[in-house]
Amino acid sequence: MDALGNLIRFLLLPGQAHDMKGVAPLIRNVSFGALLADKAFDADWLLEELGARGAIAVIPLKTNRKYQRDYDADAYKWRHLVENYFAKIKEFRGIATRYDKTDCSYAANWNLVAALIASR
């Protein structure tokens, strides 16, 4: 998602895969100043990658993290744009319940729905 909450890229993962598996391919060759994510994305390798890129990690800490670090709680409040986008996606029942039988048709419908939402 961009700073305005618009979809710019997505990646289909197997249903049982953790979202962290999709982060590296999604951020590859994309320039950004900050990454807003929830606690599930509080991983050392991702924080190091963002630091190497000069991007700010706006990710709350997991409760079991040994070493505490700071994050911008005010900037994290903008993460609601991501949740709002998923709420818009749920208006399209076929996407929300994944009616499509193949990955190809599901990805095509995601592109169609993203275009419809962007045109509003």
mmCIF file of C-alpha atoms in Angstrom:
data_model
loop_
_atom_site.group_PDB
_atom_site.id
_atom_site.type_symbol
_atom_site.label_atom_id
_atom_site.label_comp_id
_atom_site.label_asym_id
_atom_site.label_seq_id
_atom_site.Cartn_x
_atom_site.Cartn_y
_atom_site.Cartn_z
ATOM 1 C CA MET A 1 0.000 0.000 0.000
ATOM 2 C CA ASP A 2 1.123 3.528 -0.599
ATOM 3 C CA ALA A 3 0.848 6.418 1.865
ATOM 4 C CA LEU A 4 -2.763 7.026 0.843
ATOM 5 C CA GLY A 5 -3.845 3.438 1.454
ATOM 6 C CA ASN A 6 -3.995 2.390 -2.218
ATOM 7 C CA LEU A 7 -2.879 -1.054 -3.295
ATOM 8 C CA ILE A 8 0.362 -0.985 -5.290
ATOM 9 C CA ARG A 9 1.424 -4.632 -5.212
ATOM 10 C CA PHE A 10 0.185 -7.929 -3.807
ATOM 11 C CA LEU A 11 1.432 -11.482 -3.621
ATOM 12 C CA LEU A 12 -0.580 -14.660 -3.260
ATOM 13 C CA LEU A 13 0.727 -17.034 -0.603
ATOM 14 C CA PRO A 14 -0.479 -20.484 0.412
ATOM 15 C CA GLY A 15 -3.197 -20.243 3.043
ATOM 16 C CA GLN A 16 -1.052 -21.810 5.737
ATOM 17 C CA ALA A 17 2.011 -19.594 5.116
ATOM 18 C CA HIS A 18 2.893 -16.757 7.473
ATOM 19 C CA ASP A 19 2.766 -13.260 6.009
ATOM 20 C CA MET A 20 6.502 -12.782 6.700
ATOM 21 C CA LYS A 21 7.269 -15.073 3.754
ATOM 22 C CA GLY A 22 5.794 -12.500 1.390
ATOM 23 C CA VAL A 23 7.553 -9.406 2.738
ATOM 24 C CA ALA A 24 10.899 -9.773 0.958
ATOM 25 C CA PRO A 25 9.402 -10.162 -2.550
ATOM 26 C CA LEU A 26 6.931 -7.331 -1.956
ATOM 27 C CA ILE A 27 9.498 -4.749 -0.887
ATOM 28 C CA ARG A 28 12.102 -5.760 -3.470
ATOM 29 C CA ASN A 29 12.795 -2.911 -5.923
ATOM 30 C CA VAL A 30 10.345 -0.583 -4.168
ATOM 31 C CA SER A 31 11.591 2.634 -2.615
ATOM 32 C CA PHE A 32 9.884 3.926 0.516
ATOM 33 C CA GLY A 33 10.747 5.988 3.571
ATOM 34 C CA ALA A 34 8.877 3.980 6.204
ATOM 35 C CA LEU A 35 7.214 0.598 6.610
ATOM 36 C CA LEU A 36 4.126 0.439 8.822
ATOM 37 C CA ALA A 37 3.307 -3.077 9.967
ATOM 38 C CA ASP A 38 1.824 -4.876 12.938
ATOM 39 C CA LYS A 39 3.657 -6.873 15.623
ATOM 40 C CA ALA A 40 3.822 -9.995 13.486
ATOM 41 C CA PHE A 41 6.442 -8.261 11.320
ATOM 42 C CA ASP A 42 8.788 -7.477 14.220
ATOM 43 C CA ALA A 43 11.679 -9.602 12.946
ATOM 44 C CA ASP A 44 15.381 -8.836 13.182
ATOM 45 C CA TRP A 45 16.098 -9.562 9.514
ATOM 46 C CA LEU A 46 13.374 -7.174 8.383
ATOM 47 C CA LEU A 47 14.554 -4.423 10.731
ATOM 48 C CA GLU A 48 18.107 -4.858 9.425
ATOM 49 C CA GLU A 49 16.887 -4.738 5.812
ATOM 50 C CA LEU A 50 14.944 -1.550 6.476
ATOM 51 C CA GLY A 51 17.926 -0.002 8.256
ATOM 52 C CA ALA A 52 20.192 -0.831 5.316
ATOM 53 C CA ARG A 53 17.712 0.868 2.962
ATOM 54 C CA GLY A 54 17.458 3.931 5.170
ATOM 55 C CA ALA A 55 13.766 3.302 5.797
ATOM 56 C CA ILE A 56 12.079 3.740 9.142
ATOM 57 C CA ALA A 57 10.444 0.704 10.748
ATOM 58 C CA VAL A 58 7.128 1.685 12.305
ATOM 59 C CA ILE A 59 6.452 -1.701 13.851
ATOM 60 C CA PRO A 60 5.336 -2.243 17.461
ATOM 61 C CA LEU A 61 7.459 -4.620 19.494
ATOM 62 C CA LYS A 62 6.496 -8.178 20.252
ATOM 63 C CA THR A 63 6.036 -8.708 23.953
ATOM 64 C CA ASN A 64 8.701 -11.423 24.073
ATOM 65 C CA ARG A 65 11.470 -9.266 22.537
ATOM 66 C CA LYS A 66 14.591 -9.156 24.734
ATOM 67 C CA TYR A 67 15.892 -5.816 23.531
ATOM 68 C CA GLN A 68 13.407 -3.010 23.434
ATOM 69 C CA ARG A 69 13.503 -0.367 20.702
ATOM 70 C CA ASP A 70 11.466 2.712 19.968
ATOM 71 C CA TYR A 71 8.891 3.159 17.228
ATOM 72 C CA ASP A 72 6.774 6.139 16.242
ATOM 73 C CA ALA A 73 3.384 5.456 17.800
ATOM 74 C CA ASP A 74 1.864 8.528 16.120
ATOM 75 C CA ALA A 75 2.936 7.328 12.679
ATOM 76 C CA TYR A 76 1.618 3.836 13.484
ATOM 77 C CA LYS A 77 -1.884 5.287 13.769
ATOM 78 C CA TRP A 78 -1.881 5.673 9.973
ATOM 79 C CA ARG A 79 -1.895 1.891 9.643
ATOM 80 C CA HIS A 80 -5.687 2.087 9.802
ATOM 81 C CA LEU A 81 -5.569 2.854 6.065
ATOM 82 C CA VAL A 82 -4.522 -0.747 5.451
ATOM 83 C CA GLU A 83 -7.396 -2.045 7.555
ATOM 84 C CA ASN A 84 -9.781 0.298 5.741
ATOM 85 C CA TYR A 85 -8.623 -1.101 2.399
ATOM 86 C CA PHE A 86 -9.359 -4.647 3.519
ATOM 87 C CA ALA A 87 -12.798 -3.504 4.644
ATOM 88 C CA LYS A 88 -13.376 -2.164 1.105
ATOM 89 C CA ILE A 89 -12.191 -5.463 -0.359
ATOM 90 C CA LYS A 90 -14.712 -7.358 1.768
ATOM 91 C CA GLU A 91 -17.498 -5.562 -0.069
ATOM 92 C CA PHE A 92 -16.661 -7.870 -2.974
ATOM 93 C CA ARG A 93 -17.862 -11.226 -1.702
ATOM 94 C CA GLY A 94 -15.997 -13.295 -4.275
ATOM 95 C CA ILE A 95 -12.668 -11.891 -3.101
ATOM 96 C CA ALA A 96 -13.465 -12.066 0.615
ATOM 97 C CA THR A 97 -14.502 -15.725 0.412
ATOM 98 C CA ARG A 98 -12.114 -16.701 -2.396
ATOM 99 C CA TYR A 99 -14.611 -18.239 -4.780
ATOM 100 C CA ASP A 100 -12.089 -18.584 -7.594
ATOM 101 C CA LYS A 101 -10.695 -22.040 -8.217
ATOM 102 C CA THR A 102 -7.297 -21.030 -9.576
ATOM 103 C CA ASP A 103 -4.643 -18.633 -8.354
ATOM 104 C CA CYS A 104 -4.596 -16.955 -11.749
ATOM 105 C CA SER A 105 -8.294 -16.063 -11.698
ATOM 106 C CA TYR A 106 -8.103 -14.988 -8.033
ATOM 107 C CA ALA A 107 -5.186 -12.651 -8.806
ATOM 108 C CA ALA A 108 -7.073 -11.286 -11.827
ATOM 109 C CA ASN A 109 -10.086 -10.536 -9.663
ATOM 110 C CA TRP A 110 -7.853 -8.797 -7.099
ATOM 111 C CA ASN A 111 -6.571 -6.554 -9.889
ATOM 112 C CA LEU A 112 -10.114 -5.865 -11.048
ATOM 113 C CA VAL A 113 -11.337 -5.016 -7.544
ATOM 114 C CA ALA A 114 -8.269 -2.822 -6.904
ATOM 115 C CA ALA A 115 -9.025 -0.905 -10.113
ATOM 116 C CA LEU A 116 -12.672 -0.475 -9.104
ATOM 117 C CA ILE A 117 -11.714 0.806 -5.655
ATOM 118 C CA ALA A 118 -9.113 3.179 -7.118
ATOM 119 C CA SER A 119 -11.678 4.603 -9.529
ATOM 120 C CA ARG A 120 -14.079 5.621 -6.738
#
